[in-house]
PDB file of C-alpha atoms in Angstrom:
ATOM      1  CA  UNK A 183       3.678  14.665 -27.317  1.00  0.00           C
ATOM      2  CA  UNK A 184       2.229  13.413 -24.035  1.00  0.00           C
ATOM      3  CA  UNK A 185      -1.547  13.681 -23.820  1.00  0.00           C
ATOM      4  CA  UNK A 186      -3.055  14.146 -20.358  1.00  0.00           C
ATOM      5  CA  UNK A 187      -5.740  11.573 -19.532  1.00  0.00           C
ATOM      6  CA  UNK A 188      -8.840  12.508 -17.557  1.00  0.00           C
ATOM      7  CA  UNK A 189     -10.401   9.808 -15.414  1.00  0.00           C
ATOM      8  CA  UNK A 190     -14.148   9.722 -14.816  1.00  0.00           C
ATOM      9  CA  UNK A 191     -14.476   9.202 -11.089  1.00  0.00           C
ATOM     10  CA  UNK A 192     -17.887   8.894  -9.481  1.00  0.00           C
ATOM     11  CA  UNK A 193     -19.654   6.699 -12.020  1.00  0.00           C
ATOM     12  CA  UNK A 194     -19.645   3.598  -9.807  1.00  0.00           C
ATOM     13  CA  UNK A 195     -21.003   2.931  -6.338  1.00  0.00           C
ATOM     14  CA  UNK A 196     -18.893   2.597  -4.361  1.00  0.00           C
ATOM     15  CA  UNK A 197     -16.505   4.888  -6.212  1.00  0.00           C
ATOM     16  CA  UNK A 198     -13.556   2.699  -5.318  1.00  0.00           C
ATOM     17  CA  UNK A 199     -12.332  -0.349  -3.482  1.00  0.00           C
ATOM     18  CA  UNK A 200      -9.411  -0.348  -1.084  1.00  0.00           C
ATOM     19  CA  UNK A 201      -7.259  -3.098   0.373  1.00  0.00           C
ATOM     20  CA  UNK A 202      -5.317  -2.127   3.505  1.00  0.00           C
ATOM     21  CA  UNK A 203      -2.857  -4.733   4.792  1.00  0.00           C
ATOM     22  CA  UNK A 204      -1.181  -3.933   8.103  1.00  0.00           C
ATOM     23  CA  UNK A 205       1.514  -6.198   9.505  1.00  0.00           C
ATOM     24  CA  UNK A 206       1.995  -5.118  13.113  1.00  0.00           C
ATOM     25  CA  UNK A 207       3.332  -8.283  14.749  1.00  0.00           C
ATOM     26  CA  UNK A 208       5.831 -10.819  13.465  1.00  0.00           C
ATOM     27  CA  UNK A 209       6.107 -14.497  14.377  1.00  0.00           C
ATOM     28  CA  UNK A 210       8.762 -15.402  16.940  1.00  0.00           C
ATOM     29  CA  UNK A 211       9.470 -11.681  17.471  1.00  0.00           C
ATOM     30  CA  UNK A 212      11.912 -11.873  14.558  1.00  0.00           C
ATOM     31  CA  UNK A 213      11.130  -8.223  13.758  1.00  0.00           C
ATOM     32  CA  UNK A 214      10.091  -5.413  16.082  1.00  0.00           C
ATOM     33  CA  UNK A 215       6.374  -4.973  16.592  1.00  0.00           C
ATOM     34  CA  UNK A 216       5.046  -1.976  14.643  1.00  0.00           C
ATOM     35  CA  UNK A 217       3.383  -0.248  17.572  1.00  0.00           C
ATOM     36  CA  UNK A 218       0.652   2.310  16.825  1.00  0.00           C
ATOM     37  CA  UNK A 219       0.226   1.132  13.226  1.00  0.00           C
ATOM     38  CA  UNK A 220      -3.495   0.704  13.913  1.00  0.00           C
ATOM     39  CA  UNK A 221      -3.671   4.524  14.036  1.00  0.00           C
ATOM     40  CA  UNK A 222      -2.697   4.603  10.363  1.00  0.00           C
ATOM     41  CA  UNK A 223      -5.285   1.933   9.549  1.00  0.00           C
ATOM     42  CA  UNK A 224      -8.004   3.962  11.285  1.00  0.00           C
ATOM     43  CA  UNK A 225      -6.955   7.172   9.466  1.00  0.00           C
ATOM     44  CA  UNK A 226      -7.015   5.412   6.100  1.00  0.00           C
ATOM     45  CA  UNK A 227     -10.394   3.801   6.769  1.00  0.00           C
ATOM     46  CA  UNK A 228     -11.859   7.181   7.718  1.00  0.00           C
ATOM     47  CA  UNK A 229     -10.473   9.071   4.729  1.00  0.00           C
ATOM     48  CA  UNK A 230     -11.236   6.330   2.209  1.00  0.00           C
ATOM     49  CA  UNK A 231     -14.705   5.806   3.659  1.00  0.00           C
ATOM     50  CA  UNK A 232     -15.396   9.526   3.316  1.00  0.00           C
ATOM     51  CA  UNK A 233     -14.314   9.238  -0.327  1.00  0.00           C
ATOM     52  CA  UNK A 234     -16.884   6.455  -0.840  1.00  0.00           C
ATOM     53  CA  UNK A 235     -14.407   3.576  -0.991  1.00  0.00           C
ATOM     54  CA  UNK A 236     -15.350   0.095   0.135  1.00  0.00           C
ATOM     55  CA  UNK A 237     -12.408  -0.696   2.446  1.00  0.00           C
ATOM     56  CA  UNK A 238     -11.115  -4.196   3.174  1.00  0.00           C
ATOM     57  CA  UNK A 239      -8.735  -4.279   6.129  1.00  0.00           C
ATOM     58  CA  UNK A 240      -6.481  -7.257   6.801  1.00  0.00           C
ATOM     59  CA  UNK A 241      -3.947  -7.556   9.622  1.00  0.00           C
ATOM     60  CA  UNK A 242      -0.965  -9.762  10.445  1.00  0.00           C
ATOM     61  CA  UNK A 243      -1.183 -11.995   7.382  1.00  0.00           C
ATOM     62  CA  UNK A 244       1.323 -14.639   6.374  1.00  0.00           C
ATOM     63  CA  UNK A 245       2.915 -14.504   2.933  1.00  0.00           C
ATOM     64  CA  UNK A 246       0.408 -17.016   1.578  1.00  0.00           C
ATOM     65  CA  UNK A 247      -2.493 -15.079   3.092  1.00  0.00           C
ATOM     66  CA  UNK A 248      -1.225 -11.801   1.591  1.00  0.00           C
ATOM     67  CA  UNK A 249      -1.018 -13.364  -1.865  1.00  0.00           C
ATOM     68  CA  UNK A 250      -4.492 -14.877  -1.438  1.00  0.00           C
ATOM     69  CA  UNK A 251      -5.984 -11.594  -0.130  1.00  0.00           C
ATOM     70  CA  UNK A 252      -4.471  -9.674  -3.043  1.00  0.00           C
ATOM     71  CA  UNK A 253      -5.684 -12.212  -5.596  1.00  0.00           C
ATOM     72  CA  UNK A 254      -9.176 -12.169  -4.045  1.00  0.00           C
ATOM     73  CA  UNK A 255      -9.199  -8.359  -4.162  1.00  0.00           C
ATOM     74  CA  UNK A 256      -8.245  -8.440  -7.866  1.00  0.00           C
ATOM     75  CA  UNK A 257     -10.905 -11.077  -8.527  1.00  0.00           C
ATOM     76  CA  UNK A 258     -13.491  -8.846  -6.811  1.00  0.00           C
ATOM     77  CA  UNK A 259     -12.387  -5.921  -9.008  1.00  0.00           C
ATOM     78  CA  UNK A 260     -12.805  -8.069 -12.123  1.00  0.00           C
ATOM     79  CA  UNK A 261     -16.303  -9.146 -11.045  1.00  0.00           C
ATOM     80  CA  UNK A 262     -17.504  -5.768  -9.727  1.00  0.00           C
ATOM     81  CA  UNK A 263     -15.318  -3.041 -11.248  1.00  0.00           C
ATOM     82  CA  UNK A 264     -15.095   0.424  -9.735  1.00  0.00           C
ATOM     83  CA  UNK A 265     -13.677   3.761 -10.895  1.00  0.00           C
ATOM     84  CA  UNK A 266     -10.467   3.512  -8.848  1.00  0.00           C
ATOM     85  CA  UNK A 267      -8.648   1.056  -6.597  1.00  0.00           C
ATOM     86  CA  UNK A 268      -6.328   1.693  -3.699  1.00  0.00           C
ATOM     87  CA  UNK A 269      -3.859  -0.695  -2.055  1.00  0.00           C
ATOM     88  CA  UNK A 270      -1.855   0.092   1.064  1.00  0.00           C
ATOM     89  CA  UNK A 271       0.755  -2.241   2.515  1.00  0.00           C
ATOM     90  CA  UNK A 272       2.196  -1.404   5.942  1.00  0.00           C
ATOM     91  CA  UNK A 273       5.027  -3.482   7.373  1.00  0.00           C
ATOM     92  CA  UNK A 274       8.779  -3.667   7.855  1.00  0.00           C
ATOM     93  CA  UNK A 275      10.754  -3.952   4.645  1.00  0.00           C
ATOM     94  CA  UNK A 276      13.652  -2.931   2.490  1.00  0.00           C
ATOM     95  CA  UNK A 277      14.174  -1.376  -0.934  1.00  0.00           C
ATOM     96  CA  UNK A 278      12.187  -3.879  -2.991  1.00  0.00           C
ATOM     97  CA  UNK A 279      10.212  -5.968  -0.506  1.00  0.00           C
ATOM     98  CA  UNK A 280       8.137  -5.959   2.649  1.00  0.00           C
ATOM     99  CA  UNK A 281       7.859  -8.561   5.426  1.00  0.00           C
ATOM    100  CA  UNK A 282       4.826 -10.747   6.179  1.00  0.00           C
ATOM    101  CA  UNK A 283       3.647 -11.865   9.628  1.00  0.00           C
ATOM    102  CA  UNK A 284       5.552 -15.150   9.135  1.00  0.00           C
ATOM    103  CA  UNK A 285       8.758 -13.200   8.351  1.00  0.00           C
ATOM    104  CA  UNK A 286       8.737 -13.937   4.616  1.00  0.00           C
ATOM    105  CA  UNK A 287       9.696 -11.353   1.992  1.00  0.00           C
ATOM    106  CA  UNK A 288       7.205 -10.181  -0.629  1.00  0.00           C
ATOM    107  CA  UNK A 289       8.165  -8.058  -3.619  1.00  0.00           C
ATOM    108  CA  UNK A 290       6.262  -4.769  -3.940  1.00  0.00           C
ATOM    109  CA  UNK A 291       6.148  -5.150  -7.691  1.00  0.00           C
ATOM    110  CA  UNK A 292       5.984  -8.889  -8.363  1.00  0.00           C
ATOM    111  CA  UNK A 293       3.789 -10.031  -5.470  1.00  0.00           C
ATOM    112  CA  UNK A 294       1.450  -7.030  -5.311  1.00  0.00           C
ATOM    113  CA  UNK A 295       1.525  -4.518  -8.179  1.00  0.00           C
ATOM    114  CA  UNK A 296       1.856  -7.059 -10.985  1.00  0.00           C
ATOM    115  CA  UNK A 297      -1.478  -8.581  -9.907  1.00  0.00           C
ATOM    116  CA  UNK A 298      -3.114  -5.321 -11.093  1.00  0.00           C
ATOM    117  CA  UNK A 299      -1.592  -5.324 -14.577  1.00  0.00           C
ATOM    118  CA  UNK A 300      -3.886  -5.079 -17.568  1.00  0.00           C
ATOM    119  CA  UNK A 301      -3.589  -8.821 -18.210  1.00  0.00           C
ATOM    120  CA  UNK A 302      -4.297  -9.825 -14.597  1.00  0.00           C
ATOM    121  CA  UNK A 303      -6.961  -7.205 -13.842  1.00  0.00           C
ATOM    122  CA  UNK A 304      -8.585  -6.378 -17.194  1.00  0.00           C
ATOM    123  CA  UNK A 305     -11.668  -4.690 -15.700  1.00  0.00           C
ATOM    124  CA  UNK A 306      -9.390  -1.994 -14.251  1.00  0.00           C
ATOM    125  CA  UNK A 307      -7.633  -1.351 -17.577  1.00  0.00           C
ATOM    126  CA  UNK A 308      -7.509   2.390 -18.171  1.00  0.00           C
ATOM    127  CA  UNK A 309      -8.567   3.143 -14.592  1.00  0.00           C
ATOM    128  CA  UNK A 310      -6.395   4.570 -11.818  1.00  0.00           C
ATOM    129  CA  UNK A 311      -4.736   2.304  -9.287  1.00  0.00           C
ATOM    130  CA  UNK A 312      -3.033   3.801  -6.224  1.00  0.00           C
ATOM    131  CA  UNK A 313      -0.428   1.894  -4.217  1.00  0.00           C
ATOM    132  CA  UNK A 314       0.924   3.136  -0.873  1.00  0.00           C
ATOM    133  CA  UNK A 315       3.815   1.200   0.615  1.00  0.00           C
ATOM    134  CA  UNK A 316       4.491   2.132   4.241  1.00  0.00           C
ATOM    135  CA  UNK A 317       7.747   0.381   5.072  1.00  0.00           C
ATOM    136  CA  UNK A 318      11.425   1.053   5.427  1.00  0.00           C
ATOM    137  CA  UNK A 319      13.478   0.871   2.254  1.00  0.00           C
ATOM    138  CA  UNK A 320      16.861   0.558   3.969  1.00  0.00           C
ATOM    139  CA  UNK A 321      18.651   1.353   7.218  1.00  0.00           C
ATOM    140  CA  UNK A 322      19.792   4.933   6.666  1.00  0.00           C
ATOM    141  CA  UNK A 323      18.064   7.600   8.695  1.00  0.00           C
ATOM    142  CA  UNK A 324      17.123  11.051   7.551  1.00  0.00           C
ATOM    143  CA  UNK A 325      17.026  13.947   9.963  1.00  0.00           C
ATOM    144  CA  UNK A 326      13.722  15.735   9.675  1.00  0.00           C
ATOM    145  CA  UNK A 327      11.704  18.358  11.449  1.00  0.00           C
ATOM    146  CA  UNK A 328       8.311  17.262  12.750  1.00  0.00           C
ATOM    147  CA  UNK A 329       6.529  19.352  10.119  1.00  0.00           C
ATOM    148  CA  UNK A 330       8.519  17.956   7.178  1.00  0.00           C
ATOM    149  CA  UNK A 331       7.133  15.222   4.952  1.00  0.00           C
ATOM    150  CA  UNK A 332       9.063  12.010   4.455  1.00  0.00           C
ATOM    151  CA  UNK A 333       8.940   9.748   1.474  1.00  0.00           C
ATOM    152  CA  UNK A 334       9.485   9.642  -2.231  1.00  0.00           C
ATOM    153  CA  UNK A 335       7.004  10.853  -4.763  1.00  0.00           C
ATOM    154  CA  UNK A 336       5.011   8.774  -7.174  1.00  0.00           C
ATOM    155  CA  UNK A 337       7.089   6.608  -9.471  1.00  0.00           C
ATOM    156  CA  UNK A 338       6.299   4.866 -12.710  1.00  0.00           C
ATOM    157  CA  UNK A 339       6.793   1.137 -12.303  1.00  0.00           C
ATOM    158  CA  UNK A 340       6.597  -0.995 -15.426  1.00  0.00           C
ATOM    159  CA  UNK A 341       4.922  -0.541 -18.763  1.00  0.00           C
ATOM    160  CA  UNK A 342       2.538  -3.412 -18.007  1.00  0.00           C
ATOM    161  CA  UNK A 343       1.209  -1.688 -14.902  1.00  0.00           C
ATOM    162  CA  UNK A 344      -0.409   1.418 -16.297  1.00  0.00           C
ATOM    163  CA  UNK A 345      -2.667   4.100 -14.870  1.00  0.00           C
ATOM    164  CA  UNK A 346      -1.171   3.666 -11.429  1.00  0.00           C
ATOM    165  CA  UNK A 347       0.205   5.916  -8.742  1.00  0.00           C
ATOM    166  CA  UNK A 348       2.787   4.341  -6.475  1.00  0.00           C
ATOM    167  CA  UNK A 349       3.912   6.121  -3.347  1.00  0.00           C
ATOM    168  CA  UNK A 350       6.498   4.815  -0.934  1.00  0.00           C
ATOM    169  CA  UNK A 351       6.864   6.107   2.591  1.00  0.00           C
ATOM    170  CA  UNK A 352      10.559   6.758   2.024  1.00  0.00           C
ATOM    171  CA  UNK A 353      13.245   6.705  -0.642  1.00  0.00           C
ATOM    172  CA  UNK A 354      15.419   3.589  -1.160  1.00  0.00           C
ATOM    173  CA  UNK A 355      17.892   2.972   1.620  1.00  0.00           C
ATOM    174  CA  UNK A 356      16.036   4.884   4.366  1.00  0.00           C
ATOM    175  CA  UNK A 357      13.740   3.921   7.252  1.00  0.00           C
ATOM    176  CA  UNK A 358      10.081   4.932   7.462  1.00  0.00           C
ATOM    177  CA  UNK A 359       9.342   6.960  10.583  1.00  0.00           C
ATOM    178  CA  UNK A 360       6.537   6.135  13.031  1.00  0.00           C
ATOM    179  CA  UNK A 361       5.398   7.827  16.230  1.00  0.00           C
ATOM    180  CA  UNK A 362       2.698   7.018  18.804  1.00  0.00           C
ATOM    181  CA  UNK A 363       0.037   8.800  16.757  1.00  0.00           C
ATOM    182  CA  UNK A 364       1.007   6.987  13.543  1.00  0.00           C
ATOM    183  CA  UNK A 365       3.480   7.258  10.698  1.00  0.00           C
ATOM    184  CA  UNK A 366       4.507  10.538   9.074  1.00  0.00           C
ATOM    185  CA  UNK A 367       3.632   9.175   5.646  1.00  0.00           C
ATOM    186  CA  UNK A 368       0.057   8.096   6.354  1.00  0.00           C
ATOM    187  CA  UNK A 369      -0.625  11.220   8.448  1.00  0.00           C
ATOM    188  CA  UNK A 370       0.580  13.422   5.565  1.00  0.00           C
ATOM    189  CA  UNK A 371      -1.549  11.448   3.117  1.00  0.00           C
ATOM    190  CA  UNK A 372      -4.683  11.653   5.255  1.00  0.00           C
TER     191      UNK A 372
END
């Protein structure tokens, strides 16, 4: 029988730490600029700040810089643990990867989520980790009304990454929608 786990949130100050990586522009214009993505960053910073998260925002990072920023974030969690961590990646992408500023592919799971496994981030063992991936997961388009929510629900990733919520902005094979005031996914979340 599955036993529901209760997390004690509010025992640390700040309550949580957040890493928000937004890739708006791409070198050599190889991918379209993600106009208005800064609106999503601002929404996330406001909401997470109100929830007493210490927010680290990084923009237009290369693949190496993304890996380094993620590893530094994990190192900070291991040195100064909190009750919950939050990671949001916003970029172009496909089913299993997203694109860096230098047009390199990074795996959602291997390059980001795996860094937060119990063996890599032991101070967060047994604590919730939330991952939001705002990127396309394919080329198919879904017809939606403005008031409808896009995106898949939380999924369980691997047995080594536990106590995590992972939310993608769309289901595999579909684009993630964005308008001038931001993306549907981040607006629905905030």
